[in-house]
Amino acid sequence: MDIPVKKSKRKNGYSDHLKAALFLSPTWLLLLIFFIGPMLLTLIFSFTNLALTGVEASHLRFVGFENFARMFQDPEFRTSVWNTIIFVFFSAVVGQCFFGFLIAFLMKKKNPMFRRIVGLIIIAAWVTPEVVVSFCWVAFLGDSGTANWLIGLFGVEPVAWLFSFPMVSVVIANIWRGTAFSMMVFQSALDDIPKEVEEAAIMDGATRFQVTRFITIPMVKGTIATNMMLVTLQTLGVFTLIYTMTGGGPGVSTSTLPVFMYKQAFVSYQLGYGTAISLVLLVLGAGASLLYMKTLKVKV
């Protein structure tokens, strides 16, 4: 009598798995079409001479690692990698993560109405379209912009910010726009810390700095790692802000990898070379994520 029961359970198990597979099939299909498929095509095209114009446009062929060899011999590529590292480090790690945590920490015990007002002001920049933010900062930093008007009040001569300090300009603009995300993430994590833990430490004689260093920060370490990864990956892909403000210039002074990739793929029409650059960008993002997890010793 035991054997039929086991077969029945096994059949029910197969039936449940089949139903689950049928329900998930639309999701897998969408992932295949819009995620896995494009990734595979990118990988394939990076080893070809794919182009939109010229003789190569009608003669697609496999070129092996030729695109990558050309890339690492290109001085502009090396400059773009360095610009990307600078932009991501100061804009994402130092800027958005630090100021996001600082704002969230300062608003932790403030009046709820005050927190809402400050939060709405900061979030307004985040929800504004990136191209609009870019034009706002171009107007702010222009020759006759607000920045020069403000320093003019102190007798300082106008500065061509986008020409003299292009990287500083795009870094500040991206910090201004993206800090809200980190603020919301850290605000949620800080609100989940039990008040009793901090109060007990203060009663034992710990200073506010010691409580922050040895209790608050370790308790949100996982959130810090997650936020750093998300903000870094998001900043690695920033294109519209930089391209609208400076076009990657003057020269190549703000040409990050997304800007360099765009110019090679859609200005020079070398799609094979452009997709090879995108793979390097993918590797940089994966490497940064692994570095955060190893350094902060958390599993995300």
mmCIF file of C-alpha atoms in Angstrom:
data_model
loop_
_atom_site.group_PDB
_atom_site.id
_atom_site.type_symbol
_atom_site.label_atom_id
_atom_site.label_comp_id
_atom_site.label_asym_id
_atom_site.label_seq_id
_atom_site.Cartn_x
_atom_site.Cartn_y
_atom_site.Cartn_z
ATOM 1 C CA MET A 1 0.000 0.000 0.000
ATOM 2 C CA ASP A 2 2.983 2.337 0.517
ATOM 3 C CA ILE A 3 4.163 2.226 -3.112
ATOM 4 C CA PRO A 4 1.078 3.856 -4.717
ATOM 5 C CA VAL A 5 1.190 6.653 -2.135
ATOM 6 C CA LYS A 6 4.819 7.447 -3.017
ATOM 7 C CA LYS A 7 4.022 7.486 -6.721
ATOM 8 C CA SER A 8 1.092 9.789 -6.081
ATOM 9 C CA LYS A 9 3.273 12.200 -4.129
ATOM 10 C CA ARG A 10 5.888 12.077 -6.863
ATOM 11 C CA LYS A 11 3.279 12.828 -9.507
ATOM 12 C CA ASN A 12 1.934 15.725 -7.445
ATOM 13 C CA GLY A 13 5.476 17.051 -7.113
ATOM 14 C CA TYR A 14 6.025 16.930 -10.874
ATOM 15 C CA SER A 15 2.680 18.633 -11.379
ATOM 16 C CA ASP A 16 3.583 21.432 -8.976
ATOM 17 C CA HIS A 17 6.929 21.982 -10.684
ATOM 18 C CA LEU A 18 5.223 22.061 -14.080
ATOM 19 C CA LYS A 19 2.698 24.627 -12.865
ATOM 20 C CA ALA A 20 5.468 26.755 -11.385
ATOM 21 C CA ALA A 21 7.425 26.560 -14.637
ATOM 22 C CA LEU A 22 4.356 27.627 -16.627
ATOM 23 C CA PHE A 23 3.720 30.597 -14.339
ATOM 24 C CA LEU A 24 7.370 31.678 -14.546
ATOM 25 C CA SER A 25 7.707 31.167 -18.289
ATOM 26 C CA PRO A 26 6.650 34.759 -19.195
ATOM 27 C CA THR A 27 9.305 36.110 -16.811
ATOM 28 C CA TRP A 28 12.009 33.875 -18.272
ATOM 29 C CA LEU A 29 10.929 34.873 -21.769
ATOM 30 C CA LEU A 30 11.225 38.588 -20.934
ATOM 31 C CA LEU A 31 14.643 38.021 -19.325
ATOM 32 C CA LEU A 32 15.784 36.113 -22.389
ATOM 33 C CA ILE A 33 14.615 38.797 -24.825
ATOM 34 C CA PHE A 34 15.595 41.953 -22.952
ATOM 35 C CA PHE A 35 18.525 40.876 -20.749
ATOM 36 C CA ILE A 36 20.240 37.604 -21.640
ATOM 37 C CA GLY A 37 19.827 38.060 -25.391
ATOM 38 C CA PRO A 38 21.354 41.563 -25.572
ATOM 39 C CA MET A 39 24.224 40.480 -23.300
ATOM 40 C CA LEU A 40 25.049 37.553 -25.571
ATOM 41 C CA LEU A 41 24.834 39.757 -28.666
ATOM 42 C CA THR A 42 27.121 42.327 -27.016
ATOM 43 C CA LEU A 43 29.643 39.610 -26.246
ATOM 44 C CA ILE A 44 29.490 38.282 -29.800
ATOM 45 C CA PHE A 45 29.663 41.681 -31.515
ATOM 46 C CA SER A 46 32.667 42.745 -29.414
ATOM 47 C CA PHE A 47 34.712 40.158 -31.334
ATOM 48 C CA THR A 48 33.552 41.379 -34.758
ATOM 49 C CA ASN A 49 34.150 44.381 -37.032
ATOM 50 C CA LEU A 50 30.486 45.430 -36.870
ATOM 51 C CA ALA A 51 30.055 48.964 -38.265
ATOM 52 C CA LEU A 52 27.269 51.157 -39.610
ATOM 53 C CA THR A 53 29.193 52.756 -42.480
ATOM 54 C CA GLY A 54 32.098 51.951 -44.757
ATOM 55 C CA VAL A 55 33.204 48.685 -46.329
ATOM 56 C CA GLU A 56 33.001 46.790 -43.033
ATOM 57 C CA ALA A 57 29.287 47.586 -42.714
ATOM 58 C CA SER A 58 28.448 45.045 -45.417
ATOM 59 C CA HIS A 59 31.117 42.478 -44.509
ATOM 60 C CA LEU A 60 30.666 41.340 -40.913
ATOM 61 C CA ARG A 61 33.564 39.147 -39.840
ATOM 62 C CA PHE A 62 35.130 37.753 -36.704
ATOM 63 C CA VAL A 63 38.255 39.698 -35.675
ATOM 64 C CA GLY A 64 39.092 37.969 -32.391
ATOM 65 C CA PHE A 65 40.702 40.220 -29.785
ATOM 66 C CA GLU A 66 41.527 42.946 -32.305
ATOM 67 C CA ASN A 67 39.046 45.396 -30.766
ATOM 68 C CA PHE A 68 40.487 44.850 -27.286
ATOM 69 C CA ALA A 69 44.077 45.201 -28.524
ATOM 70 C CA ARG A 70 43.140 48.446 -30.247
ATOM 71 C CA MET A 71 41.371 49.616 -27.124
ATOM 72 C CA PHE A 72 44.295 49.152 -24.743
ATOM 73 C CA GLN A 73 46.625 50.886 -27.215
ATOM 74 C CA ASP A 74 44.294 53.884 -27.489
ATOM 75 C CA PRO A 75 45.426 56.821 -25.274
ATOM 76 C CA GLU A 76 41.867 58.178 -25.200
ATOM 77 C CA PHE A 77 40.644 54.885 -23.750
ATOM 78 C CA ARG A 78 43.184 55.051 -20.926
ATOM 79 C CA THR A 79 42.165 58.637 -20.244
ATOM 80 C CA SER A 80 38.493 57.584 -20.197
ATOM 81 C CA VAL A 81 39.198 54.816 -17.679
ATOM 82 C CA TRP A 82 41.019 57.262 -15.410
ATOM 83 C CA ASN A 83 38.228 59.835 -15.777
ATOM 84 C CA THR A 84 35.662 57.172 -14.942
ATOM 85 C CA ILE A 85 37.510 56.173 -11.767
ATOM 86 C CA ILE A 86 37.793 59.807 -10.663
ATOM 87 C CA PHE A 87 34.155 60.545 -11.465
ATOM 88 C CA VAL A 88 32.837 57.437 -9.681
ATOM 89 C CA PHE A 89 35.075 57.806 -6.620
ATOM 90 C CA PHE A 90 34.357 61.466 -5.914
ATOM 91 C CA SER A 91 30.777 61.461 -7.174
ATOM 92 C CA ALA A 92 29.489 58.162 -5.796
ATOM 93 C CA VAL A 93 31.726 56.936 -2.955
ATOM 94 C CA VAL A 94 32.869 60.247 -1.443
ATOM 95 C CA GLY A 95 29.943 62.382 -2.553
ATOM 96 C CA GLN A 96 26.616 60.591 -2.632
ATOM 97 C CA CYS A 97 27.328 57.948 0.003
ATOM 98 C CA PHE A 98 28.973 60.337 2.477
ATOM 99 C CA PHE A 99 26.494 63.192 2.140
ATOM 100 C CA GLY A 100 23.561 60.782 2.000
ATOM 101 C CA PHE A 101 24.639 59.200 5.294
ATOM 102 C CA LEU A 102 25.407 62.600 6.839
ATOM 103 C CA ILE A 103 21.990 64.045 5.967
ATOM 104 C CA ALA A 104 20.184 60.907 7.145
ATOM 105 C CA PHE A 105 22.175 60.885 10.391
ATOM 106 C CA LEU A 106 21.522 64.577 11.097
ATOM 107 C CA MET A 107 17.777 64.135 10.493
ATOM 108 C CA LYS A 108 17.520 60.940 12.576
ATOM 109 C CA LYS A 109 15.988 62.511 15.702
ATOM 110 C CA LYS A 110 14.522 65.619 14.140
ATOM 111 C CA ASN A 111 10.881 66.624 14.031
ATOM 112 C CA PRO A 112 8.892 64.499 11.499
ATOM 113 C CA MET A 113 7.632 67.621 9.717
ATOM 114 C CA PHE A 114 11.177 68.973 9.396
ATOM 115 C CA ARG A 115 12.329 65.605 8.011
ATOM 116 C CA ARG A 116 9.560 65.620 5.419
ATOM 117 C CA ILE A 117 10.375 69.134 4.232
ATOM 118 C CA VAL A 118 14.128 68.513 3.958
ATOM 119 C CA GLY A 119 13.521 65.118 2.357
ATOM 120 C CA LEU A 120 11.188 66.569 -0.288
ATOM 121 C CA ILE A 121 13.691 69.299 -1.161
ATOM 122 C CA ILE A 122 16.501 66.781 -1.640
ATOM 123 C CA ILE A 123 14.348 64.204 -3.442
ATOM 124 C CA ALA A 124 13.150 66.890 -5.886
ATOM 125 C CA ALA A 125 16.599 66.856 -7.491
ATOM 126 C CA TRP A 126 16.603 63.056 -7.754
ATOM 127 C CA VAL A 127 13.222 62.789 -9.496
ATOM 128 C CA THR A 128 14.065 65.569 -11.966
ATOM 129 C CA PRO A 129 15.015 64.147 -15.397
ATOM 130 C CA GLU A 130 18.764 63.940 -15.873
ATOM 131 C CA VAL A 131 18.781 66.110 -18.984
ATOM 132 C CA VAL A 132 16.861 68.833 -17.117
ATOM 133 C CA VAL A 133 19.363 68.687 -14.264
ATOM 134 C CA SER A 134 22.175 69.020 -16.806
ATOM 135 C CA PHE A 135 20.718 72.168 -18.377
ATOM 136 C CA CYS A 136 20.057 73.639 -14.919
ATOM 137 C CA TRP A 137 23.719 73.213 -13.999
ATOM 138 C CA VAL A 138 24.894 74.536 -17.367
ATOM 139 C CA ALA A 139 22.834 77.668 -16.684
ATOM 140 C CA PHE A 140 24.081 77.861 -13.080
ATOM 141 C CA LEU A 141 27.747 77.520 -14.078
ATOM 142 C CA GLY A 142 27.536 79.582 -17.275
ATOM 143 C CA ASP A 143 29.512 82.765 -17.870
ATOM 144 C CA SER A 144 26.498 84.832 -16.804
ATOM 145 C CA GLY A 145 25.143 82.184 -14.446
ATOM 146 C CA THR A 146 24.252 82.272 -10.776
ATOM 147 C CA ALA A 147 27.621 80.899 -9.642
ATOM 148 C CA ASN A 148 29.531 83.800 -11.225
ATOM 149 C CA TRP A 149 26.957 86.286 -9.899
ATOM 150 C CA LEU A 150 27.499 84.972 -6.369
ATOM 151 C CA ILE A 151 31.296 85.159 -6.480
ATOM 152 C CA GLY A 152 30.987 88.555 -8.140
ATOM 153 C CA LEU A 153 29.419 89.854 -4.934
ATOM 154 C CA PHE A 154 32.821 89.305 -3.294
ATOM 155 C CA GLY A 155 34.730 91.008 -6.088
ATOM 156 C CA VAL A 156 35.897 87.779 -7.752
ATOM 157 C CA GLU A 157 36.221 87.715 -11.533
ATOM 158 C CA PRO A 158 33.827 85.399 -13.443
ATOM 159 C CA VAL A 159 35.078 81.845 -13.961
ATOM 160 C CA ALA A 160 34.453 79.611 -16.985
ATOM 161 C CA TRP A 161 33.529 76.681 -14.757
ATOM 162 C CA LEU A 162 32.739 74.166 -17.496
ATOM 163 C CA PHE A 163 36.012 74.979 -19.259
ATOM 164 C CA SER A 164 38.393 75.525 -16.344
ATOM 165 C CA PHE A 165 36.943 72.955 -13.916
ATOM 166 C CA PRO A 166 34.900 70.527 -16.061
ATOM 167 C CA MET A 167 35.362 67.394 -13.930
ATOM 168 C CA VAL A 168 34.589 69.253 -10.714
ATOM 169 C CA SER A 169 31.454 70.651 -12.347
ATOM 170 C CA VAL A 170 30.033 67.284 -13.448
ATOM 171 C CA VAL A 171 30.963 65.651 -10.127
ATOM 172 C CA ILE A 172 29.128 68.322 -8.125
ATOM 173 C CA ALA A 173 26.113 68.132 -10.447
ATOM 174 C CA ASN A 174 25.900 64.355 -10.071
ATOM 175 C CA ILE A 175 26.260 64.563 -6.280
ATOM 176 C CA TRP A 176 23.476 67.141 -6.160
ATOM 177 C CA ARG A 177 21.193 64.906 -8.184
ATOM 178 C CA GLY A 178 21.983 61.487 -6.711
ATOM 179 C CA THR A 179 22.433 62.096 -2.968
ATOM 180 C CA ALA A 180 18.705 61.676 -2.312
ATOM 181 C CA PHE A 181 18.836 57.942 -3.077
ATOM 182 C CA SER A 182 21.583 57.301 -0.525
ATOM 183 C CA MET A 183 19.804 59.507 2.000
ATOM 184 C CA MET A 184 16.605 57.441 1.767
ATOM 185 C CA VAL A 185 18.493 54.143 2.000
ATOM 186 C CA PHE A 186 20.474 55.226 5.082
ATOM 187 C CA GLN A 187 17.475 56.887 6.675
ATOM 188 C CA SER A 188 15.563 53.618 6.570
ATOM 189 C CA ALA A 189 18.529 51.670 7.997
ATOM 190 C CA LEU A 190 19.168 54.175 10.809
ATOM 191 C CA ASP A 191 15.505 54.192 11.812
ATOM 192 C CA ASP A 192 15.650 50.396 12.270
ATOM 193 C CA ILE A 193 18.444 50.573 14.868
ATOM 194 C CA PRO A 194 16.938 49.907 18.334
ATOM 195 C CA LYS A 195 17.079 53.037 20.477
ATOM 196 C CA GLU A 196 17.800 50.909 23.551
ATOM 197 C CA VAL A 197 21.210 49.897 22.200
ATOM 198 C CA GLU A 198 22.406 53.469 21.731
ATOM 199 C CA GLU A 199 20.869 54.641 25.009
ATOM 200 C CA ALA A 200 22.601 51.824 26.904
ATOM 201 C CA ALA A 201 25.957 52.785 25.388
ATOM 202 C CA ILE A 202 25.465 56.433 26.383
ATOM 203 C CA MET A 203 24.541 55.412 29.931
ATOM 204 C CA ASP A 204 27.781 53.393 30.081
ATOM 205 C CA GLY A 205 29.737 56.557 29.320
ATOM 206 C CA ALA A 206 30.176 56.393 25.557
ATOM 207 C CA THR A 207 30.353 59.667 23.674
ATOM 208 C CA ARG A 208 28.161 60.430 20.664
ATOM 209 C CA PHE A 209 31.169 59.895 18.362
ATOM 210 C CA GLN A 210 31.909 56.501 19.950
ATOM 211 C CA VAL A 211 28.275 55.430 19.629
ATOM 212 C CA THR A 212 28.325 56.377 15.949
ATOM 213 C CA ARG A 213 31.650 54.663 15.248
ATOM 214 C CA PHE A 214 31.256 51.445 17.241
ATOM 215 C CA ILE A 215 27.478 50.897 17.196
ATOM 216 C CA THR A 216 25.643 52.843 14.504
ATOM 217 C CA ILE A 217 28.011 52.313 11.572
ATOM 218 C CA PRO A 218 28.670 48.566 12.259
ATOM 219 C CA MET A 219 24.918 47.940 12.505
ATOM 220 C CA VAL A 220 24.302 49.475 9.065
ATOM 221 C CA LYS A 221 27.442 48.036 7.451
ATOM 222 C CA GLY A 222 25.422 45.797 5.154
ATOM 223 C CA THR A 223 23.336 48.770 4.024
ATOM 224 C CA ILE A 224 26.494 50.774 3.381
ATOM 225 C CA ALA A 225 27.898 48.003 1.171
ATOM 226 C CA THR A 226 24.629 47.592 -0.729
ATOM 227 C CA ASN A 227 24.228 51.330 -1.234
ATOM 228 C CA MET A 228 27.825 51.714 -2.398
ATOM 229 C CA MET A 229 27.356 48.976 -4.980
ATOM 230 C CA LEU A 230 24.089 50.410 -6.282
ATOM 231 C CA VAL A 231 25.378 53.983 -6.425
ATOM 232 C CA THR A 232 28.679 52.909 -8.012
ATOM 233 C CA LEU A 233 26.947 50.879 -10.723
ATOM 234 C CA GLN A 234 24.519 53.711 -11.351
ATOM 235 C CA THR A 235 27.327 56.283 -11.566
ATOM 236 C CA LEU A 236 29.396 54.072 -13.869
ATOM 237 C CA GLY A 237 26.599 54.313 -16.408
ATOM 238 C CA VAL A 238 26.049 58.086 -16.167
ATOM 239 C CA PHE A 239 26.032 59.461 -19.703
ATOM 240 C CA THR A 240 23.349 62.113 -20.224
ATOM 241 C CA LEU A 241 24.571 64.404 -17.437
ATOM 242 C CA ILE A 242 28.171 64.507 -18.677
ATOM 243 C CA TYR A 243 27.377 64.580 -22.381
ATOM 244 C CA THR A 244 24.853 67.402 -21.988
ATOM 245 C CA MET A 245 27.082 69.520 -19.737
ATOM 246 C CA THR A 246 30.468 69.104 -21.413
ATOM 247 C CA GLY A 247 30.167 66.608 -24.280
ATOM 248 C CA GLY A 248 33.144 64.804 -22.749
ATOM 249 C CA GLY A 249 35.322 67.894 -23.108
ATOM 250 C CA PRO A 250 37.067 70.185 -23.174
ATOM 251 C CA GLY A 251 39.106 67.758 -25.235
ATOM 252 C CA VAL A 252 38.767 64.473 -23.359
ATOM 253 C CA SER A 253 38.921 65.903 -19.831
ATOM 254 C CA THR A 254 35.466 64.558 -18.881
ATOM 255 C CA SER A 255 35.269 61.684 -21.357
ATOM 256 C CA THR A 256 34.240 58.747 -19.180
ATOM 257 C CA LEU A 257 33.795 55.234 -20.553
ATOM 258 C CA PRO A 258 30.067 55.658 -21.391
ATOM 259 C CA VAL A 259 30.845 58.865 -23.305
ATOM 260 C CA PHE A 260 33.831 57.277 -25.049
ATOM 261 C CA MET A 261 31.741 54.208 -25.902
ATOM 262 C CA TYR A 262 28.962 56.383 -27.343
ATOM 263 C CA LYS A 263 31.383 58.344 -29.529
ATOM 264 C CA GLN A 264 32.984 55.203 -30.915
ATOM 265 C CA ALA A 265 29.716 53.341 -31.493
ATOM 266 C CA PHE A 266 27.312 56.090 -32.642
ATOM 267 C CA VAL A 267 29.562 58.960 -33.789
ATOM 268 C CA SER A 268 32.316 56.948 -35.468
ATOM 269 C CA TYR A 269 29.808 54.122 -36.193
ATOM 270 C CA GLN A 270 32.218 51.404 -34.964
ATOM 271 C CA LEU A 271 29.698 49.236 -33.128
ATOM 272 C CA GLY A 272 32.072 46.313 -32.650
ATOM 273 C CA TYR A 273 34.615 48.538 -30.956
ATOM 274 C CA GLY A 274 31.879 50.202 -28.896
ATOM 275 C CA THR A 275 30.532 46.903 -27.588
ATOM 276 C CA ALA A 276 34.066 45.870 -26.598
ATOM 277 C CA ILE A 277 34.297 49.040 -24.498
ATOM 278 C CA SER A 278 30.956 48.205 -22.868
ATOM 279 C CA LEU A 279 32.377 44.869 -21.695
ATOM 280 C CA VAL A 280 35.211 46.702 -19.949
ATOM 281 C CA LEU A 281 32.599 48.863 -18.245
ATOM 282 C CA LEU A 282 30.799 45.700 -17.131
ATOM 283 C CA VAL A 283 34.015 44.248 -15.710
ATOM 284 C CA LEU A 284 34.709 47.472 -13.794
ATOM 285 C CA GLY A 285 31.245 47.326 -12.230
ATOM 286 C CA ALA A 286 31.644 43.677 -11.230
ATOM 287 C CA GLY A 287 35.105 44.356 -9.815
ATOM 288 C CA ALA A 288 33.849 47.277 -7.735
ATOM 289 C CA SER A 289 31.021 45.157 -6.321
ATOM 290 C CA LEU A 290 33.399 42.362 -5.307
ATOM 291 C CA LEU A 291 35.769 44.896 -3.750
ATOM 292 C CA TYR A 292 32.999 46.375 -1.592
ATOM 293 C CA MET A 293 31.856 42.959 -0.391
ATOM 294 C CA LYS A 294 35.393 41.874 0.461
ATOM 295 C CA THR A 295 36.399 45.139 2.124
ATOM 296 C CA LEU A 296 33.270 45.498 4.237
ATOM 297 C CA LYS A 297 33.083 41.723 4.825
ATOM 298 C CA VAL A 298 29.374 41.383 4.193
ATOM 299 C CA LYS A 299 27.260 39.139 2.040
ATOM 300 C CA VAL A 300 24.916 41.054 -0.202
#
